[in-house]
């Protein structure tokens, strides 16, 4: 296992970042979020072949593994592009054998500890999923969109979507060991941490840029020692997060016969440390910007809200 990317993975990251820079620039993203339009981006993301990278071919993907999925999550987090459906889909794909579903667990609960009832609040990507994996007391089952009632909920972070679901009909039993939810939870932890890493990178870029533009006492605020220290602290957190995320992704994705006995602990550490640090970085970046950073017209508010949701998504740092 390594805490860094291979040349091929770096090339994929560069290509995806370049594509997102054109397809999901901040003004375009703001337009999608303002109009509550996730479908436009999701369709283009899938049509251009990015959604299946890291997903096994037998599940309708293009191959690769969790490290590639983590790279995708990182870049989606960096651009604040709509990604709730993508994340829900890649988590459910190994169970459903296709990229068309979601795990029917609360988005703020640890998946492998969550047992569903008739009503499940805050399910990630539920509004557009066609099938759901339902964990319950008697094992796993699959229900279709026609077998649930969906009530959308609003989030402060408009780049992800959740809905409350009520199961109206019994599902089809899924012939797999419910213990696979432990692995699904580990994958969720790594991918949310990767998303938080991308959001942190963007917030640091914005903070450094703003510190060079805003002047006080006739000089850029970036020349003040306190501002330099704040930015340096953000950078240290980002560099640590990058190694943690890639190492945890490789650890969770290792073949069962060669997997480190502490693979789940690695995923938990990534979720706990990286998302908590991203939330702190969000507060620092907002402090450096002042009140303007939280206005809808400023790009920082997109990343700020993204990082704050990542901290709670699929379990808080304290829970992990």
GROMACS .gro file of C-alpha atoms in nm:
model
  320
    1UNK     CA    1   0.000   0.000   0.000
    2UNK     CA    2   0.115   0.353  -0.075
    3UNK     CA    3  -0.003   0.694   0.031
    4UNK     CA    4   0.060   0.835  -0.313
    5UNK     CA    5  -0.065   0.796  -0.668
    6UNK     CA    6   0.089   0.610  -0.960
    7UNK     CA    7   0.174   0.790  -1.283
    8UNK     CA    8  -0.144   0.655  -1.445
    9UNK     CA    9  -0.356   0.771  -1.154
   10UNK     CA   10  -0.200   1.116  -1.163
   11UNK     CA   11  -0.274   1.134  -1.535
   12UNK     CA   12  -0.637   1.041  -1.466
   13UNK     CA   13  -0.660   1.308  -1.197
   14UNK     CA   14  -0.516   1.574  -1.429
   15UNK     CA   15  -0.758   1.476  -1.706
   16UNK     CA   16  -1.061   1.482  -1.477
   17UNK     CA   17  -0.959   1.814  -1.324
   18UNK     CA   18  -0.923   1.964  -1.669
   19UNK     CA   19  -1.264   1.832  -1.775
   20UNK     CA   20  -1.432   1.963  -1.462
   21UNK     CA   21  -1.263   2.300  -1.511
   22UNK     CA   22  -1.452   2.334  -1.837
   23UNK     CA   23  -1.775   2.145  -1.764
   24UNK     CA   24  -1.823   2.255  -1.403
   25UNK     CA   25  -1.670   2.601  -1.362
   26UNK     CA   26  -1.797   2.793  -1.055
   27UNK     CA   27  -2.054   3.002  -1.242
   28UNK     CA   28  -2.200   2.693  -1.409
   29UNK     CA   29  -2.209   2.502  -1.078
   30UNK     CA   30  -2.381   2.795  -0.910
   31UNK     CA   31  -2.643   2.793  -1.185
   32UNK     CA   32  -2.713   2.423  -1.132
   33UNK     CA   33  -2.741   2.464  -0.757
   34UNK     CA   34  -2.954   2.776  -0.784
   35UNK     CA   35  -3.199   2.589  -1.004
   36UNK     CA   36  -3.178   2.262  -0.807
   37UNK     CA   37  -3.068   2.094  -1.130
   38UNK     CA   38  -2.847   1.793  -1.055
   39UNK     CA   39  -2.949   1.601  -1.365
   40UNK     CA   40  -2.767   1.820  -1.619
   41UNK     CA   41  -2.427   1.755  -1.467
   42UNK     CA   42  -2.495   1.393  -1.377
   43UNK     CA   43  -2.594   1.309  -1.734
   44UNK     CA   44  -2.290   1.477  -1.886
   45UNK     CA   45  -2.062   1.318  -1.624
   46UNK     CA   46  -2.195   0.974  -1.716
   47UNK     CA   47  -2.213   1.033  -2.092
   48UNK     CA   48  -1.849   1.142  -2.102
   49UNK     CA   49  -1.741   0.823  -1.926
   50UNK     CA   50  -1.626   0.955  -1.588
   51UNK     CA   51  -1.897   0.803  -1.365
   52UNK     CA   52  -1.783   0.444  -1.419
   53UNK     CA   53  -1.412   0.488  -1.348
   54UNK     CA   54  -1.320   0.282  -1.044
   55UNK     CA   55  -1.628   0.058  -1.075
   56UNK     CA   56  -1.591  -0.306  -1.182
   57UNK     CA   57  -1.684  -0.385  -1.541
   58UNK     CA   58  -1.940  -0.645  -1.430
   59UNK     CA   59  -2.122  -0.362  -1.253
   60UNK     CA   60  -2.132  -0.148  -1.566
   61UNK     CA   61  -1.814   0.042  -1.488
   62UNK     CA   62  -1.479   0.085  -1.659
   63UNK     CA   63  -1.261  -0.095  -1.407
   64UNK     CA   64  -1.019   0.038  -1.151
   65UNK     CA   65  -1.069   0.047  -0.779
   66UNK     CA   66  -1.124   0.254  -0.470
   67UNK     CA   67  -0.817   0.471  -0.529
   68UNK     CA   68  -0.963   0.581  -0.863
   69UNK     CA   69  -1.299   0.643  -0.695
   70UNK     CA   70  -1.121   0.850  -0.429
   71UNK     CA   71  -0.956   1.059  -0.701
   72UNK     CA   72  -1.297   1.117  -0.859
   73UNK     CA   73  -1.447   1.214  -0.522
   74UNK     CA   74  -1.157   1.450  -0.454
   75UNK     CA   75  -1.201   1.632  -0.784
   76UNK     CA   76  -1.579   1.649  -0.749
   77UNK     CA   77  -1.529   1.798  -0.403
   78UNK     CA   78  -1.277   2.045  -0.538
   79UNK     CA   79  -1.521   2.170  -0.804
   80UNK     CA   80  -1.831   2.142  -0.576
   81UNK     CA   81  -2.011   1.963  -0.860
   82UNK     CA   82  -2.334   1.774  -0.779
   83UNK     CA   83  -2.224   1.428  -0.663
   84UNK     CA   84  -2.487   1.277  -0.433
   85UNK     CA   85  -2.619   1.038  -0.695
   86UNK     CA   86  -2.268   0.933  -0.801
   87UNK     CA   87  -2.158   0.857  -0.446
   88UNK     CA   88  -2.477   0.669  -0.359
   89UNK     CA   89  -2.449   0.470  -0.681
   90UNK     CA   90  -2.086   0.362  -0.648
   91UNK     CA   91  -2.148   0.250  -0.290
   92UNK     CA   92  -2.445   0.034  -0.393
   93UNK     CA   93  -2.297  -0.095  -0.721
   94UNK     CA   94  -2.106  -0.395  -0.573
   95UNK     CA   95  -2.436  -0.516  -0.421
   96UNK     CA   96  -2.667  -0.437  -0.711
   97UNK     CA   97  -2.428  -0.519  -0.993
   98UNK     CA   98  -2.515  -0.190  -1.164
   99UNK     CA   99  -2.475   0.186  -1.129
  100UNK     CA  100  -2.840   0.266  -1.070
  101UNK     CA  101  -2.904   0.246  -0.698
  102UNK     CA  102  -2.834   0.369  -0.348
  103UNK     CA  103  -2.792   0.232   0.001
  104UNK     CA  104  -3.109   0.284   0.201
  105UNK     CA  105  -2.939   0.412   0.516
  106UNK     CA  106  -2.950   0.756   0.678
  107UNK     CA  107  -2.682   0.980   0.534
  108UNK     CA  108  -2.578   1.085   0.883
  109UNK     CA  109  -2.545   0.732   1.023
  110UNK     CA  110  -2.260   0.482   1.000
  111UNK     CA  111  -2.385   0.245   0.730
  112UNK     CA  112  -2.285  -0.089   0.882
  113UNK     CA  113  -2.456   0.002   1.209
  114UNK     CA  114  -2.775   0.131   1.046
  115UNK     CA  115  -3.077  -0.099   1.027
  116UNK     CA  116  -3.368   0.026   0.820
  117UNK     CA  117  -3.728   0.049   0.931
  118UNK     CA  118  -4.032   0.136   0.724
  119UNK     CA  119  -3.924   0.501   0.724
  120UNK     CA  120  -3.566   0.609   0.660
  121UNK     CA  121  -3.466   0.976   0.682
  122UNK     CA  122  -3.201   1.158   0.479
  123UNK     CA  123  -3.103   0.897   0.218
  124UNK     CA  124  -2.825   1.024  -0.008
  125UNK     CA  125  -2.909   1.043  -0.378
  126UNK     CA  126  -3.254   0.896  -0.320
  127UNK     CA  127  -3.439   1.129  -0.555
  128UNK     CA  128  -3.292   0.979  -0.872
  129UNK     CA  129  -3.207   0.621  -0.771
  130UNK     CA  130  -3.399   0.340  -0.940
  131UNK     CA  131  -3.321   0.070  -0.684
  132UNK     CA  132  -3.225   0.062  -0.316
  133UNK     CA  133  -3.032  -0.183  -0.102
  134UNK     CA  134  -3.231  -0.220   0.219
  135UNK     CA  135  -3.044  -0.344   0.528
  136UNK     CA  136  -3.275  -0.493   0.787
  137UNK     CA  137  -3.296  -0.741   1.071
  138UNK     CA  138  -3.337  -1.036   0.832
  139UNK     CA  139  -3.058  -0.946   0.591
  140UNK     CA  140  -3.041  -0.737   0.276
  141UNK     CA  141  -3.312  -0.680   0.019
  142UNK     CA  142  -3.363  -0.474  -0.296
  143UNK     CA  143  -3.658  -0.241  -0.344
  144UNK     CA  144  -3.733  -0.041  -0.656
  145UNK     CA  145  -3.828   0.323  -0.684
  146UNK     CA  146  -4.189   0.211  -0.730
  147UNK     CA  147  -4.180   0.044  -0.388
  148UNK     CA  148  -4.090   0.357  -0.192
  149UNK     CA  149  -4.234   0.701  -0.130
  150UNK     CA  150  -3.978   0.980  -0.165
  151UNK     CA  151  -3.995   1.312   0.020
  152UNK     CA  152  -3.708   1.545  -0.079
  153UNK     CA  153  -3.527   1.745   0.188
  154UNK     CA  154  -3.331   2.067   0.155
  155UNK     CA  155  -2.966   2.087   0.254
  156UNK     CA  156  -2.755   2.394   0.317
  157UNK     CA  157  -2.503   2.233   0.081
  158UNK     CA  158  -2.703   2.228  -0.241
  159UNK     CA  159  -2.439   2.022  -0.424
  160UNK     CA  160  -2.571   1.704  -0.261
  161UNK     CA  161  -2.929   1.587  -0.222
  162UNK     CA  162  -3.110   1.371   0.031
  163UNK     CA  163  -3.468   1.255   0.073
  164UNK     CA  164  -3.678   1.078   0.332
  165UNK     CA  165  -3.805   0.739   0.213
  166UNK     CA  166  -4.090   0.516   0.320
  167UNK     CA  167  -4.084   0.156   0.202
  168UNK     CA  168  -4.433   0.065   0.083
  169UNK     CA  169  -4.376  -0.292  -0.040
  170UNK     CA  170  -4.153  -0.580   0.060
  171UNK     CA  171  -3.833  -0.602  -0.139
  172UNK     CA  172  -3.654  -0.892  -0.307
  173UNK     CA  173  -3.406  -1.067  -0.074
  174UNK     CA  174  -3.044  -1.012  -0.172
  175UNK     CA  175  -2.835  -1.329  -0.151
  176UNK     CA  176  -2.524  -1.177   0.004
  177UNK     CA  177  -2.377  -1.168   0.352
  178UNK     CA  178  -2.499  -0.858   0.537
  179UNK     CA  179  -2.140  -0.819   0.656
  180UNK     CA  180  -2.068  -0.657   0.319
  181UNK     CA  181  -2.217  -0.341   0.470
  182UNK     CA  182  -1.902  -0.315   0.681
  183UNK     CA  183  -1.701  -0.283   0.361
  184UNK     CA  184  -1.957  -0.042   0.215
  185UNK     CA  185  -1.919   0.176   0.524
  186UNK     CA  186  -1.541   0.176   0.485
  187UNK     CA  187  -1.573   0.278   0.121
  188UNK     CA  188  -1.815   0.554   0.220
  189UNK     CA  189  -1.568   0.680   0.480
  190UNK     CA  190  -1.283   0.696   0.231
  191UNK     CA  191  -1.485   0.866  -0.043
  192UNK     CA  192  -1.633   1.131   0.185
  193UNK     CA  193  -1.283   1.199   0.319
  194UNK     CA  194  -1.158   1.235  -0.038
  195UNK     CA  195  -1.438   1.480  -0.114
  196UNK     CA  196  -1.339   1.683   0.193
  197UNK     CA  197  -0.977   1.683   0.074
  198UNK     CA  198  -1.082   1.833  -0.259
  199UNK     CA  199  -1.294   2.098  -0.088
  200UNK     CA  200  -0.999   2.188   0.138
  201UNK     CA  201  -0.767   2.229  -0.158
  202UNK     CA  202  -1.010   2.468  -0.320
  203UNK     CA  203  -1.059   2.670  -0.001
  204UNK     CA  204  -0.684   2.712   0.042
  205UNK     CA  205  -0.650   2.831  -0.318
  206UNK     CA  206  -0.929   3.084  -0.266
  207UNK     CA  207  -0.787   3.204   0.068
  208UNK     CA  208  -0.438   3.258  -0.074
  209UNK     CA  209  -0.578   3.440  -0.377
  210UNK     CA  210  -0.795   3.666  -0.162
  211UNK     CA  211  -0.510   3.738   0.082
  212UNK     CA  212  -0.309   3.873  -0.211
  213UNK     CA  213  -0.594   4.095  -0.332
  214UNK     CA  214  -0.733   4.248  -0.011
  215UNK     CA  215  -0.532   4.536   0.132
  216UNK     CA  216  -0.522   4.681   0.483
  217UNK     CA  217  -0.291   4.959   0.596
  218UNK     CA  218  -0.169   4.986   0.238
  219UNK     CA  219  -0.040   4.626   0.210
  220UNK     CA  220  -0.195   4.288   0.115
  221UNK     CA  221  -0.328   4.102   0.416
  222UNK     CA  222  -0.127   3.804   0.295
  223UNK     CA  223   0.185   3.982   0.424
  224UNK     CA  224   0.057   3.963   0.783
  225UNK     CA  225   0.217   3.691   0.991
  226UNK     CA  226  -0.117   3.570   1.134
  227UNK     CA  227  -0.256   3.520   0.783
  228UNK     CA  228   0.056   3.334   0.672
  229UNK     CA  229   0.032   3.104   0.973
  230UNK     CA  230  -0.336   3.034   0.907
  231UNK     CA  231  -0.269   2.943   0.543
  232UNK     CA  232   0.031   2.729   0.639
  233UNK     CA  233  -0.182   2.536   0.889
  234UNK     CA  234  -0.439   2.468   0.617
  235UNK     CA  235  -0.163   2.344   0.385
  236UNK     CA  236  -0.021   2.106   0.648
  237UNK     CA  237  -0.368   1.960   0.702
  238UNK     CA  238  -0.419   1.911   0.329
  239UNK     CA  239  -0.086   1.736   0.277
  240UNK     CA  240  -0.157   1.501   0.567
  241UNK     CA  241  -0.510   1.437   0.438
  242UNK     CA  242  -0.385   1.348   0.091
  243UNK     CA  243  -0.158   1.072   0.225
  244UNK     CA  244  -0.426   0.943   0.462
  245UNK     CA  245  -0.696   0.924   0.193
  246UNK     CA  246  -0.485   0.742  -0.065
  247UNK     CA  247  -0.341   0.501   0.194
  248UNK     CA  248  -0.687   0.421   0.333
  249UNK     CA  249  -0.827   0.369  -0.018
  250UNK     CA  250  -0.551   0.122  -0.103
  251UNK     CA  251  -0.591  -0.054   0.233
  252UNK     CA  252  -0.968  -0.103   0.199
  253UNK     CA  253  -0.937  -0.210  -0.164
  254UNK     CA  254  -0.664  -0.469  -0.109
  255UNK     CA  255  -0.752  -0.834  -0.189
  256UNK     CA  256  -0.896  -1.015   0.111
  257UNK     CA  257  -0.600  -1.252   0.140
  258UNK     CA  258  -0.353  -0.961   0.150
  259UNK     CA  259  -0.559  -0.701   0.335
  260UNK     CA  260  -0.414  -0.537   0.643
  261UNK     CA  261  -0.602  -0.651   0.956
  262UNK     CA  262  -0.657  -0.283   1.043
  263UNK     CA  263  -0.815  -0.186   0.709
  264UNK     CA  264  -1.139  -0.071   0.870
  265UNK     CA  265  -0.944   0.134   1.122
  266UNK     CA  266  -0.760   0.301   0.832
  267UNK     CA  267  -1.092   0.401   0.676
  268UNK     CA  268  -1.225   0.527   1.009
  269UNK     CA  269  -0.911   0.735   1.066
  270UNK     CA  270  -0.948   0.892   0.722
  271UNK     CA  271  -1.311   0.986   0.782
  272UNK     CA  272  -1.249   1.116   1.132
  273UNK     CA  273  -0.931   1.311   1.072
  274UNK     CA  274  -0.974   1.443   0.718
  275UNK     CA  275  -1.332   1.564   0.747
  276UNK     CA  276  -1.270   1.726   1.087
  277UNK     CA  277  -0.965   1.906   0.949
  278UNK     CA  278  -1.162   2.018   0.643
  279UNK     CA  279  -1.431   2.168   0.868
  280UNK     CA  280  -1.163   2.359   1.059
  281UNK     CA  281  -1.007   2.474   0.732
  282UNK     CA  282  -1.349   2.600   0.623
  283UNK     CA  283  -1.372   2.818   0.933
  284UNK     CA  284  -1.018   2.948   0.876
  285UNK     CA  285  -1.085   3.029   0.511
  286UNK     CA  286  -1.405   3.211   0.601
  287UNK     CA  287  -1.225   3.411   0.869
  288UNK     CA  288  -0.960   3.519   0.616
  289UNK     CA  289  -1.230   3.627   0.372
  290UNK     CA  290  -1.458   3.798   0.620
  291UNK     CA  291  -1.832   3.817   0.563
  292UNK     CA  292  -1.797   3.833   0.184
  293UNK     CA  293  -1.688   3.468   0.184
  294UNK     CA  294  -2.035   3.348   0.280
  295UNK     CA  295  -2.228   3.543   0.019
  296UNK     CA  296  -2.390   3.342  -0.261
  297UNK     CA  297  -2.186   3.529  -0.522
  298UNK     CA  298  -1.854   3.418  -0.374
  299UNK     CA  299  -1.708   3.077  -0.458
  300UNK     CA  300  -1.590   3.011  -0.102
  301UNK     CA  301  -1.940   2.952   0.030
  302UNK     CA  302  -1.977   2.652  -0.201
  303UNK     CA  303  -1.668   2.480  -0.060
  304UNK     CA  304  -1.744   2.590   0.296
  305UNK     CA  305  -2.085   2.421   0.291
  306UNK     CA  306  -1.941   2.118   0.114
  307UNK     CA  307  -1.678   2.065   0.386
  308UNK     CA  308  -1.930   2.113   0.666
  309UNK     CA  309  -2.162   1.846   0.522
  310UNK     CA  310  -1.869   1.607   0.467
  311UNK     CA  311  -1.795   1.628   0.838
  312UNK     CA  312  -2.138   1.479   0.920
  313UNK     CA  313  -2.205   1.269   0.609
  314UNK     CA  314  -2.219   0.896   0.697
  315UNK     CA  315  -2.117   0.964   1.055
  316UNK     CA  316  -1.937   1.237   1.247
  317UNK     CA  317  -1.565   1.226   1.330
  318UNK     CA  318  -1.659   1.142   1.690
  319UNK     CA  319  -1.864   0.842   1.576
  320UNK     CA  320  -1.588   0.710   1.354
   0.00000   0.00000   0.00000
